[in-house]
Coordinates of C-alpha atoms in Angstrom, one line a residue:
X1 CA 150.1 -175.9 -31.6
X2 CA 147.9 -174.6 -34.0
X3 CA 144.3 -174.1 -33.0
X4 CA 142.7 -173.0 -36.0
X5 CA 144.6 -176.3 -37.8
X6 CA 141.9 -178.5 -35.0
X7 CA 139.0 -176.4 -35.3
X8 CA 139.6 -177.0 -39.3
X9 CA 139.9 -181.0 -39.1
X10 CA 136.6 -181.3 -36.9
X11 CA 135.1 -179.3 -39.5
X12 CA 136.4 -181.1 -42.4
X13 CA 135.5 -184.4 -40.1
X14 CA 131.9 -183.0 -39.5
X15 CA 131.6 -182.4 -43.9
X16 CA 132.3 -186.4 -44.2
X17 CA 129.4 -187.4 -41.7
X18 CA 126.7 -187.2 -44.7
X19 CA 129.1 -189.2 -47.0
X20 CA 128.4 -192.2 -44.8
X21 CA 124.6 -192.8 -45.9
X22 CA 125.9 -193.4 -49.6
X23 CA 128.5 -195.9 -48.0
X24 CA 126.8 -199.4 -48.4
X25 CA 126.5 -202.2 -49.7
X26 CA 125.2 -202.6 -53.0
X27 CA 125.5 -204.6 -56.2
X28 CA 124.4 -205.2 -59.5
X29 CA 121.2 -207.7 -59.3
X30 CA 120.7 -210.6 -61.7
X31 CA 117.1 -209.9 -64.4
X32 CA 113.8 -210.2 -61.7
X33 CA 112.7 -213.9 -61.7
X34 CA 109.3 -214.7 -60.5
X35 CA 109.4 -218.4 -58.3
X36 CA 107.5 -219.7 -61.0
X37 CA 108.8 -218.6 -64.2
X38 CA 107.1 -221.3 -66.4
X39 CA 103.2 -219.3 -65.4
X40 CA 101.2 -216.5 -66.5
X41 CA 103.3 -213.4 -67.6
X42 CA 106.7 -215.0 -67.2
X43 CA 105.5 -218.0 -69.9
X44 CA 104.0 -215.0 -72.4
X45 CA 107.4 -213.7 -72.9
X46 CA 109.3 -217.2 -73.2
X47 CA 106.5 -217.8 -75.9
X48 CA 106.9 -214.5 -77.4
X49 CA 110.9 -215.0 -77.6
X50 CA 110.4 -218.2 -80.0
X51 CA 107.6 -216.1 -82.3
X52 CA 104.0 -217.2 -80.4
X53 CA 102.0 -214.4 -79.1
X54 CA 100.0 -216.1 -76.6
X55 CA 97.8 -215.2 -73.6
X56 CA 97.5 -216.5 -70.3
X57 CA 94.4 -215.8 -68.5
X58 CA 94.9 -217.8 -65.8
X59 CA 97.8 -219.7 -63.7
X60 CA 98.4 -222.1 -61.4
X61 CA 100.4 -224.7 -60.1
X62 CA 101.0 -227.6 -57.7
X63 CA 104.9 -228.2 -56.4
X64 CA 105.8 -231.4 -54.9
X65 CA 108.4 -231.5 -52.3
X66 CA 110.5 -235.1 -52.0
X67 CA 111.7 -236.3 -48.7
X68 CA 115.4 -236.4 -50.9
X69 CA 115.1 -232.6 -51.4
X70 CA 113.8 -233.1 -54.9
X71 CA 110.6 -231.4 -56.4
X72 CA 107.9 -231.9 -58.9
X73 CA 106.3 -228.4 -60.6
X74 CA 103.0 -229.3 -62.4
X75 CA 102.2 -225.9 -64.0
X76 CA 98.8 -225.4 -65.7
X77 CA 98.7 -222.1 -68.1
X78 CA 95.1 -221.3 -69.0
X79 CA 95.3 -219.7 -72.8
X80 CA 92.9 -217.4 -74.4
X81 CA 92.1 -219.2 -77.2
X82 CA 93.5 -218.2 -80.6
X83 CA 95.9 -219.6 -83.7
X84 CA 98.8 -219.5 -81.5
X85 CA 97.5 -221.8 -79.0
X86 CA 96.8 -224.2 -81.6
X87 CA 100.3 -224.0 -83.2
X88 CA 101.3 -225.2 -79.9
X89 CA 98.9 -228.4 -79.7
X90 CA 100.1 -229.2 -82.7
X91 CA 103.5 -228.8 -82.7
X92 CA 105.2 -230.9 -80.7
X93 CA 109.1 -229.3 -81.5
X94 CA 107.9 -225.9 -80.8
X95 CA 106.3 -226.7 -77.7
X96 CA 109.3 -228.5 -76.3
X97 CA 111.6 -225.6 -77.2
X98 CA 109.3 -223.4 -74.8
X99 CA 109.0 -225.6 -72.2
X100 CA 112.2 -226.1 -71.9
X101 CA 113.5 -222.0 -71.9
X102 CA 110.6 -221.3 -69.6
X103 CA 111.8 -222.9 -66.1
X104 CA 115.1 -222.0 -65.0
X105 CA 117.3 -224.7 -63.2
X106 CA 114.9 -227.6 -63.7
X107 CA 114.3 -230.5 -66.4
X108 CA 111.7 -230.9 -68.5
X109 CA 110.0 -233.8 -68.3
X110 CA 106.5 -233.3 -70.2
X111 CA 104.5 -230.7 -72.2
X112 CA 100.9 -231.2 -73.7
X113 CA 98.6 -228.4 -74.4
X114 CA 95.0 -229.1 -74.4
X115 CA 91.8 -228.7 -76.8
X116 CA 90.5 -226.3 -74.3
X117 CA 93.9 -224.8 -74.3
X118 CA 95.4 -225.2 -70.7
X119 CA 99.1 -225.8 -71.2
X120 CA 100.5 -228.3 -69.1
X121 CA 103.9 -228.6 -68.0
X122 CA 106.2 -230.9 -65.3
X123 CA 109.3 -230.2 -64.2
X124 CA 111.7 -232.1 -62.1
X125 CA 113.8 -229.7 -59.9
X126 CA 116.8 -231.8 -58.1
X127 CA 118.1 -229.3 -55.9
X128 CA 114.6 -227.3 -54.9
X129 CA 115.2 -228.9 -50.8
X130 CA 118.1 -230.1 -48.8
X131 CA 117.7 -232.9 -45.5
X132 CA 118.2 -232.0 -42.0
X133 CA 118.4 -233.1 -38.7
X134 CA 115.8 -235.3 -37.7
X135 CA 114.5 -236.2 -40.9
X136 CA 112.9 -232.4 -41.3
X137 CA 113.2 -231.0 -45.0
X138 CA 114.5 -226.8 -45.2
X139 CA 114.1 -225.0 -49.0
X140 CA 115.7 -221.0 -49.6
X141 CA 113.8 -221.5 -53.0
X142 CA 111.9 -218.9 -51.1
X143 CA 113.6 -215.9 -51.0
X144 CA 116.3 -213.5 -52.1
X145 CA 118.9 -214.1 -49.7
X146 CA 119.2 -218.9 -50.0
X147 CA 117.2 -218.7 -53.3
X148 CA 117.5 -216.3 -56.6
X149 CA 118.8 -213.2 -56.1
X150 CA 116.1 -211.1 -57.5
X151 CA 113.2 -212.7 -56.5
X152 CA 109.9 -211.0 -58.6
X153 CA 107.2 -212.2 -57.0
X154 CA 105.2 -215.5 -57.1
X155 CA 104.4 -216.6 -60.7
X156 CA 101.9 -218.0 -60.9
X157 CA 97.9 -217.0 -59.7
X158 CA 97.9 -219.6 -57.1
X159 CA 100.4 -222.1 -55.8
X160 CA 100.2 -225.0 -53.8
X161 CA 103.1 -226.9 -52.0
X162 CA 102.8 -230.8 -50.9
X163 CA 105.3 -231.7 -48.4
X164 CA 106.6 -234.8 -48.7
X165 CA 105.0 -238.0 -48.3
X166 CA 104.8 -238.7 -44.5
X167 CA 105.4 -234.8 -43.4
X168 CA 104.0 -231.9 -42.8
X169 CA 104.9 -228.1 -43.2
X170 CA 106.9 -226.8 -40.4
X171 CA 107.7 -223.1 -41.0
X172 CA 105.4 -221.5 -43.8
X173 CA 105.5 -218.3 -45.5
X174 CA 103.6 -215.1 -43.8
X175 CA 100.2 -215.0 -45.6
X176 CA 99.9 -218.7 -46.8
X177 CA 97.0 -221.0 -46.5
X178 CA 98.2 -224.1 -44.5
X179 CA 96.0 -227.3 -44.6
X180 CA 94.2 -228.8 -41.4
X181 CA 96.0 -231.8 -42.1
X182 CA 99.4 -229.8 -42.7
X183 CA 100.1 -231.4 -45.8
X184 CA 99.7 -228.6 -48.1
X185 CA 100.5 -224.7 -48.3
X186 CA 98.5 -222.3 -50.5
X187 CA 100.1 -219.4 -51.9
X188 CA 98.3 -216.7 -53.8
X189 CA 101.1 -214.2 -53.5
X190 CA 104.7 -213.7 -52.9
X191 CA 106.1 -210.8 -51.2
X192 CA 107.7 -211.8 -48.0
X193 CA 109.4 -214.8 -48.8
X194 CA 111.3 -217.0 -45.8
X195 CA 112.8 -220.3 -45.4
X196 CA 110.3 -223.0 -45.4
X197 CA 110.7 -226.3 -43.7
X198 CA 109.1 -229.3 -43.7
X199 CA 109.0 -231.7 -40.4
X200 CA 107.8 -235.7 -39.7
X201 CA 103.9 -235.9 -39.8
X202 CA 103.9 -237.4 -36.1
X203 CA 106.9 -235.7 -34.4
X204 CA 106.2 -233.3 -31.0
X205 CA 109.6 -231.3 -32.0
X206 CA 108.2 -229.7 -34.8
X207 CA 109.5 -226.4 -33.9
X208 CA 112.3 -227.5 -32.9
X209 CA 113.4 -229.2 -36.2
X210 CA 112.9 -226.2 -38.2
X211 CA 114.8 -224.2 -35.9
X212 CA 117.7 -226.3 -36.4
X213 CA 116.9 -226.7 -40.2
X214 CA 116.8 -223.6 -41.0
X215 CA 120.0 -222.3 -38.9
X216 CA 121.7 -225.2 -41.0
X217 CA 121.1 -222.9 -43.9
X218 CA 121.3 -219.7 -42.2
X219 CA 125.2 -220.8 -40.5
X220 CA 127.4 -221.4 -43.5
X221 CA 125.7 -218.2 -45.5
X222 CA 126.0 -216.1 -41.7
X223 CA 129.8 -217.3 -41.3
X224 CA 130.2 -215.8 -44.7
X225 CA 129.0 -212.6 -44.5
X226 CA 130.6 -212.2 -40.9
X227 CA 134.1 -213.2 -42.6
X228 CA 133.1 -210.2 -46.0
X229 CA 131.7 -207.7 -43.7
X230 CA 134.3 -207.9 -40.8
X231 CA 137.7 -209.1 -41.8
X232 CA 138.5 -206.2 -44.5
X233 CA 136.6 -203.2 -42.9
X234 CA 138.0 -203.7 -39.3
X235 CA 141.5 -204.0 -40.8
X236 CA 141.1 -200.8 -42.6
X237 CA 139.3 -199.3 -39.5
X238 CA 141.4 -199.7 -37.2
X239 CA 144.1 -199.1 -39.8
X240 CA 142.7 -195.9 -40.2
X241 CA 142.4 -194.8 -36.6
X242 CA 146.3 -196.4 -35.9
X243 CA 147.0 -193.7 -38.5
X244 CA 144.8 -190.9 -36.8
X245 CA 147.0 -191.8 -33.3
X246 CA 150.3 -191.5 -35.1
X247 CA 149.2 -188.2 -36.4
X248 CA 148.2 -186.8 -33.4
X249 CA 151.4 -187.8 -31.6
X250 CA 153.5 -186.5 -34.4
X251 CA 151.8 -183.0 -34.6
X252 CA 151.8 -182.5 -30.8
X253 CA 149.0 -181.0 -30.6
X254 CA 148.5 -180.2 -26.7
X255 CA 144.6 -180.6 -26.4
X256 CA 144.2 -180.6 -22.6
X257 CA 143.3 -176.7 -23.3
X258 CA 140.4 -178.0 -25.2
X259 CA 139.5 -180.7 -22.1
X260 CA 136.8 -178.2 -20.8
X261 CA 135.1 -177.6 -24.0
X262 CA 135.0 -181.6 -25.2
X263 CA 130.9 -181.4 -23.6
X264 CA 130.2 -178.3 -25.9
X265 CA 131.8 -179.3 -29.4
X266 CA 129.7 -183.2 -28.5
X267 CA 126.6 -181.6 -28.0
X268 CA 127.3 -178.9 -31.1
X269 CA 127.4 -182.4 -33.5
X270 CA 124.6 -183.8 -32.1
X271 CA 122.5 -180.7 -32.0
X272 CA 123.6 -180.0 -35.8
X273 CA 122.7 -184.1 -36.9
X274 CA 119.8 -183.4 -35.2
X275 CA 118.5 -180.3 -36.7
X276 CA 119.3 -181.6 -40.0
X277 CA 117.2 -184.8 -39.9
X278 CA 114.9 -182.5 -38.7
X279 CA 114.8 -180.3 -41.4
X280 CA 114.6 -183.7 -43.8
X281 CA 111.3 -184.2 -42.5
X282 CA 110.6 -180.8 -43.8
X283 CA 111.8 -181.7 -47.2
X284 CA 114.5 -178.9 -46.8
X285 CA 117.0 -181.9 -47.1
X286 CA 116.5 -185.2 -48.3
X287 CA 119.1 -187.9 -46.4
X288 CA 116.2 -190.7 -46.9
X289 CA 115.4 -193.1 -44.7
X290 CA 119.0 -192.5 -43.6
X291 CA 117.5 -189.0 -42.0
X292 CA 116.7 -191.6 -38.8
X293 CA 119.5 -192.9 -38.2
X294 CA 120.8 -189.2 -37.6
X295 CA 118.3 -188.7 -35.9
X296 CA 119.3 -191.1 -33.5
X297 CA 123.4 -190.8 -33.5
X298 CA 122.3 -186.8 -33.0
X299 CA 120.3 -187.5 -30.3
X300 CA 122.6 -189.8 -28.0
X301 CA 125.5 -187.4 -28.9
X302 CA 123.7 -184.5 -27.6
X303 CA 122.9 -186.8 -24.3
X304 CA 126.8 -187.8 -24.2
X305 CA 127.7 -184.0 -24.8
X306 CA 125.4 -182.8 -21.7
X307 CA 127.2 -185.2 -19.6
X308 CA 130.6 -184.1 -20.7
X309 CA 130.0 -180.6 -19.9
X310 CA 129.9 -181.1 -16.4
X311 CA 133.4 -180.3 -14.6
X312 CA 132.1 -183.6 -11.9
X313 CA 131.9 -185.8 -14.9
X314 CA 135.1 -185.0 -17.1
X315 CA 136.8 -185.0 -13.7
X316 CA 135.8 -188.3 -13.0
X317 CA 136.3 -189.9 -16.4
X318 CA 138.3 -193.4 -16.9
X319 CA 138.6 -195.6 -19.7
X320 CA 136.1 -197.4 -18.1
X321 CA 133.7 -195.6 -18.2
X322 CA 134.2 -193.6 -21.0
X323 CA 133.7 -197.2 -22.6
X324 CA 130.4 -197.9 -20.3
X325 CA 128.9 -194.7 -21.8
X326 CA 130.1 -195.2 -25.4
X327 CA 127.6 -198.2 -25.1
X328 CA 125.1 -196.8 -23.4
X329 CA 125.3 -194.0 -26.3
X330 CA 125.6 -196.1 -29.2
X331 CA 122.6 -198.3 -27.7
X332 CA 120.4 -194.9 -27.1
X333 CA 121.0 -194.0 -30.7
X334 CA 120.4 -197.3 -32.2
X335 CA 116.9 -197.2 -30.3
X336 CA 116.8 -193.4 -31.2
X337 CA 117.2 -194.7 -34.7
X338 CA 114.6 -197.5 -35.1
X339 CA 111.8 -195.4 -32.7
X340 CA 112.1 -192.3 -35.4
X341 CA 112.1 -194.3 -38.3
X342 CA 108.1 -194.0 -39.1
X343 CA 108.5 -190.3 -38.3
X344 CA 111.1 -190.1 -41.1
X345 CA 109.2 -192.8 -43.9
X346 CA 111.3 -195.2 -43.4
X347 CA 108.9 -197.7 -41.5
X348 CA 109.8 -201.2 -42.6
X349 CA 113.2 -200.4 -43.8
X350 CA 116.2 -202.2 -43.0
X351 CA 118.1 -199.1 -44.0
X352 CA 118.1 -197.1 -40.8
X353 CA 119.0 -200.2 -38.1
X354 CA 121.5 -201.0 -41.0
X355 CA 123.2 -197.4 -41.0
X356 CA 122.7 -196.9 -37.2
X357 CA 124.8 -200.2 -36.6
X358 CA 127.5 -199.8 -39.0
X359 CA 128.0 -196.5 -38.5
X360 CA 126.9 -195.1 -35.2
X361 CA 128.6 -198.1 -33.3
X362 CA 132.0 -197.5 -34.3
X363 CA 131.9 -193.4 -34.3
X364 CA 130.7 -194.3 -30.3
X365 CA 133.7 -196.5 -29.7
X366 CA 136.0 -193.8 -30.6
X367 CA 135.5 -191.7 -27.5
X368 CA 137.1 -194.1 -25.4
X369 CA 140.1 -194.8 -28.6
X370 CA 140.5 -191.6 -28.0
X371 CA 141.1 -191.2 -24.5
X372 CA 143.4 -194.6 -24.8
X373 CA 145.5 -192.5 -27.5
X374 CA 145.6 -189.7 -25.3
X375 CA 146.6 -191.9 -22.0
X376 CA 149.6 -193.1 -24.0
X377 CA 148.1 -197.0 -24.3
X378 CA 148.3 -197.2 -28.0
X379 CA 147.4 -200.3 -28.5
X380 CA 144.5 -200.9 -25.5
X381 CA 143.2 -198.1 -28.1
X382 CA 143.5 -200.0 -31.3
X383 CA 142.0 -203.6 -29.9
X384 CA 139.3 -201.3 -28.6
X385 CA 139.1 -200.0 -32.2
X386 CA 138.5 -203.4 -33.4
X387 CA 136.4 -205.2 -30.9
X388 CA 133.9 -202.1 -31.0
X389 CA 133.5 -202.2 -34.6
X390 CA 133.6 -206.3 -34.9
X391 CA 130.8 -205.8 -32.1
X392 CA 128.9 -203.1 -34.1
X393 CA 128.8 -205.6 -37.4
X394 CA 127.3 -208.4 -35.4
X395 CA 124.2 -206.6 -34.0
X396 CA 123.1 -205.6 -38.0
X397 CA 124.5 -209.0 -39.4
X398 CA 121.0 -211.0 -39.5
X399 CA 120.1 -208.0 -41.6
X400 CA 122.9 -207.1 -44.2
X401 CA 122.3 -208.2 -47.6
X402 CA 124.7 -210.9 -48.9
X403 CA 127.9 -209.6 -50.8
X404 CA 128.2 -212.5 -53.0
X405 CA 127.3 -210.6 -56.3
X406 CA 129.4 -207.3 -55.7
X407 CA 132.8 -209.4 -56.5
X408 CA 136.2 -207.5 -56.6
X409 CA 134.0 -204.2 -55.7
X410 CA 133.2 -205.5 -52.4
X411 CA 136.4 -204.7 -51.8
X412 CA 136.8 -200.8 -52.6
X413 CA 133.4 -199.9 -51.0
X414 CA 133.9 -202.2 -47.7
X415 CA 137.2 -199.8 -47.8
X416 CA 136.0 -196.4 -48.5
X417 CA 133.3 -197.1 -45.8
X418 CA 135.6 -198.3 -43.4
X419 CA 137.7 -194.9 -43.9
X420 CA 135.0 -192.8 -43.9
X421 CA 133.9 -194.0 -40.8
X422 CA 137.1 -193.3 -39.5
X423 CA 137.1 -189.8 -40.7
X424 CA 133.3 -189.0 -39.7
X425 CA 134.4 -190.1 -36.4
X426 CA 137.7 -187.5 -36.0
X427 CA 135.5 -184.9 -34.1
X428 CA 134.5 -187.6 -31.5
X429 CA 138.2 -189.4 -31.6
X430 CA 139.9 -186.2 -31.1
X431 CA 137.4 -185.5 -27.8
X432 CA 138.3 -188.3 -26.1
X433 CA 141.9 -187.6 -26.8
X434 CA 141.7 -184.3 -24.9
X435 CA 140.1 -186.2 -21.9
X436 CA 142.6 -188.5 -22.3
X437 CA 145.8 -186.4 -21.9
X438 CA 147.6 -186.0 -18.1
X439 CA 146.5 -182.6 -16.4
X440 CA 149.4 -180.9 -14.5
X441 CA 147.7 -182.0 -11.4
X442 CA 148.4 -185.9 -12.4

């Protein structure tokens, strides 16, 4: 055995942690859309694109939701009066041509502009709303994730939605203005969006219906992203660590000389994460708002590295409950993770719970791979592989962004992160193989 070839993979291993927070998910975005791209600003630059420089000083508009998922815009475009708005009064051709380029995904159905110069235009959108269970009435239109990918805001100065006839809004969006009678929702803003849902006037399972309404949306796109985000990287995961457990069996590397030290080279990674996130706060460093999720993997693998430098402990230790405290562990640095992440700016983000689930789980499962690979049960160690890193996905799934726009690259980069999980995770792997390996004594 070569000791100074270990001491150079765990260092190598240790160089790769860092890599992970570049290691997600990310795509190129259709052009920004507002919901309402007939109003205000959005309208200007249609009008601009077929020679008319006009301006809107005001915009609003009424959306009528159909109980057969259809929808009505009526959108009213207050002009600052000038030749331009009079070239479109008075011709018809040109004003059509506009209409028409300025809504996305709908048909035109009139156009008239005013002597006081307020444009009018309706649109008929077929597909705005979809039926559910119990006659309730669910729309995505709303957001990024079931609607248009780059969702830029609301549009128009004002909005207001009419469910349809006989119904009344069931889920709204955060900051809207919901009649007494439930019939309409006033928007004056967009930045929040969610699913909205539309239920019978007179029903007493109002909640209900939109529960089940909007998971009708929510399953098919959820199954998706479970198959894209699990299938490929926990293939190449455990791939990867099948790999690391051939290797070590092939080099022979004796590590029960390192058994008593496993505790102290823990704690050492932890302390290091740690410091560093530390020192991002300090703007020595700048990890982002990944800086908390180190935070948190450093903290619970300075906890676990305490433990493991008790003789009691590591002379106690099973697969069992090196499993047990890989959970507790991963679960103390998830919670580490999302407690720090106002102390490191990242308040609000989905960044840090997404890193601390993707990553943190699976480098936690490898402490009891490890000790499998080490016990000689290859392949309780590569189902554990899996299932810890399927597990890990599923706790951040609600949350990662949809891969549908990445294509053929999804592929590479689900890859490379699954490897450099993998490799991040060595130091940890290699640990539990030392606890893992028969003493004399046994």
């Amino acid at each position: 055995m070569a000791p100074h070839r270990l001491s150079s993979l765990v260092l190598l291993c240790f160089v790769c942690m860092p890599l992970l927070g570049v290691v997600a998910p990310a795509g190129a975005a259709p052009p920004p859309r507002p919901l309402c791209d007939a109003c205000g600003d959005s309208f200007e630059s249609t009008a601009e694109a077929h020679g008319v420089s006009v301006s809107v000083t005001h915009s609003n508009a009424t959306l009528s939701v159909h109980g057969n998922g259809s929808a009505t815009w009526v959108v009213h475009n207050h002009l600052a009066e000038s030749e331009s708005a009079t070239r479109l009064r008075t011709n018809e051709t040109l004003r059509t041509a506009i209409a028409q380029r300025a809504m996305w995904d709908t048909e035109l159905v009139d156009a008239n502009v005013s002597t006081s110069g307020v444009v009018t235009l309706r649109y008929r959108e077929a597909d705005f709303a979809a039926q559910s269970v119990g006659g309730a009435v669910r729309t995505g239109e709303f957001t990024e994730a079931y609607g248009y990918r780059n969702l830029d805001g609301l549009g128009a100065d004002r909005l207001v939605v009419t469910a349809p006839d006989g119904m009344r809004v069931g889920w709204a969006i955060d900051g809207a203005t919901v009649s007494d009678d439930g019939r309409r929702m006033t928007l004056t803003g967009l930045d929040n969006g969610s699913i909205v849902t539309f239920v019978p006037h007179d029903t007493s399972l109002g909640p209900l219906l939109s529960l089940v309404a909007a998971g009708s949306l929510l399953g098919p796109v959820m199954a998706v992203k479970a198959l894209a985000y699990m299938t490929l990287p926990t293939a190449v995961f455990t791939l990867a660590i099948g790999a690391a457990a051939g290797g070590v069996g092939w080099l022979n590397w004796d590590l029960r000389q390192h058994r008593d030290s496993v505790g102290s080279v823990v704690a050492g990674i932890g302390t290091v994460a740690t410091v560093l996130s530390l020192l991002s706060v300090a703007g020595v460093f700048r990890f982002g708002a990944t800086a908390a999720a180190l935070f948190g993997g450093g903290s619970a693998l300075l906890c676990c590295g305490i433990a493991l430098s008790r003789q009691q402990v590591r002379e106690r230790v099973t697969y069992r409950t090196l499993l047990g405290g890989a959970a507790i562990g991963a679960s103390i640095a998830i919670g580490a993770t999302i407690a720090a992440a106002s102390l490191f700016g990242a308040n609000g983000s989905t960044l840090p719970l997404l890193a601390s689930g993707v990553v943190l789980g699976p480098l936690f499962t490898l402490l009891p791979v490890g000790y499998a690979v080490g016990n000689g049960r290859r392949g309780l160690a590569i189902k554990t592989a899996a299932v810890g890193f399927v597990v890990s996905i599923l706790l951040v799934l609600p949350v990662l962004p949809a891969p549908f726009g990445l294509g053929v690259l999804f592929v590479p980069i689900a890859a490379a992160y699954a490897v450099a999980t993998a490799v991040a995770g060595m130091p940890i792997f290699l640990a539990g193989v030392s606890l893992g390996v028969p003493t004399a004594a046994h």
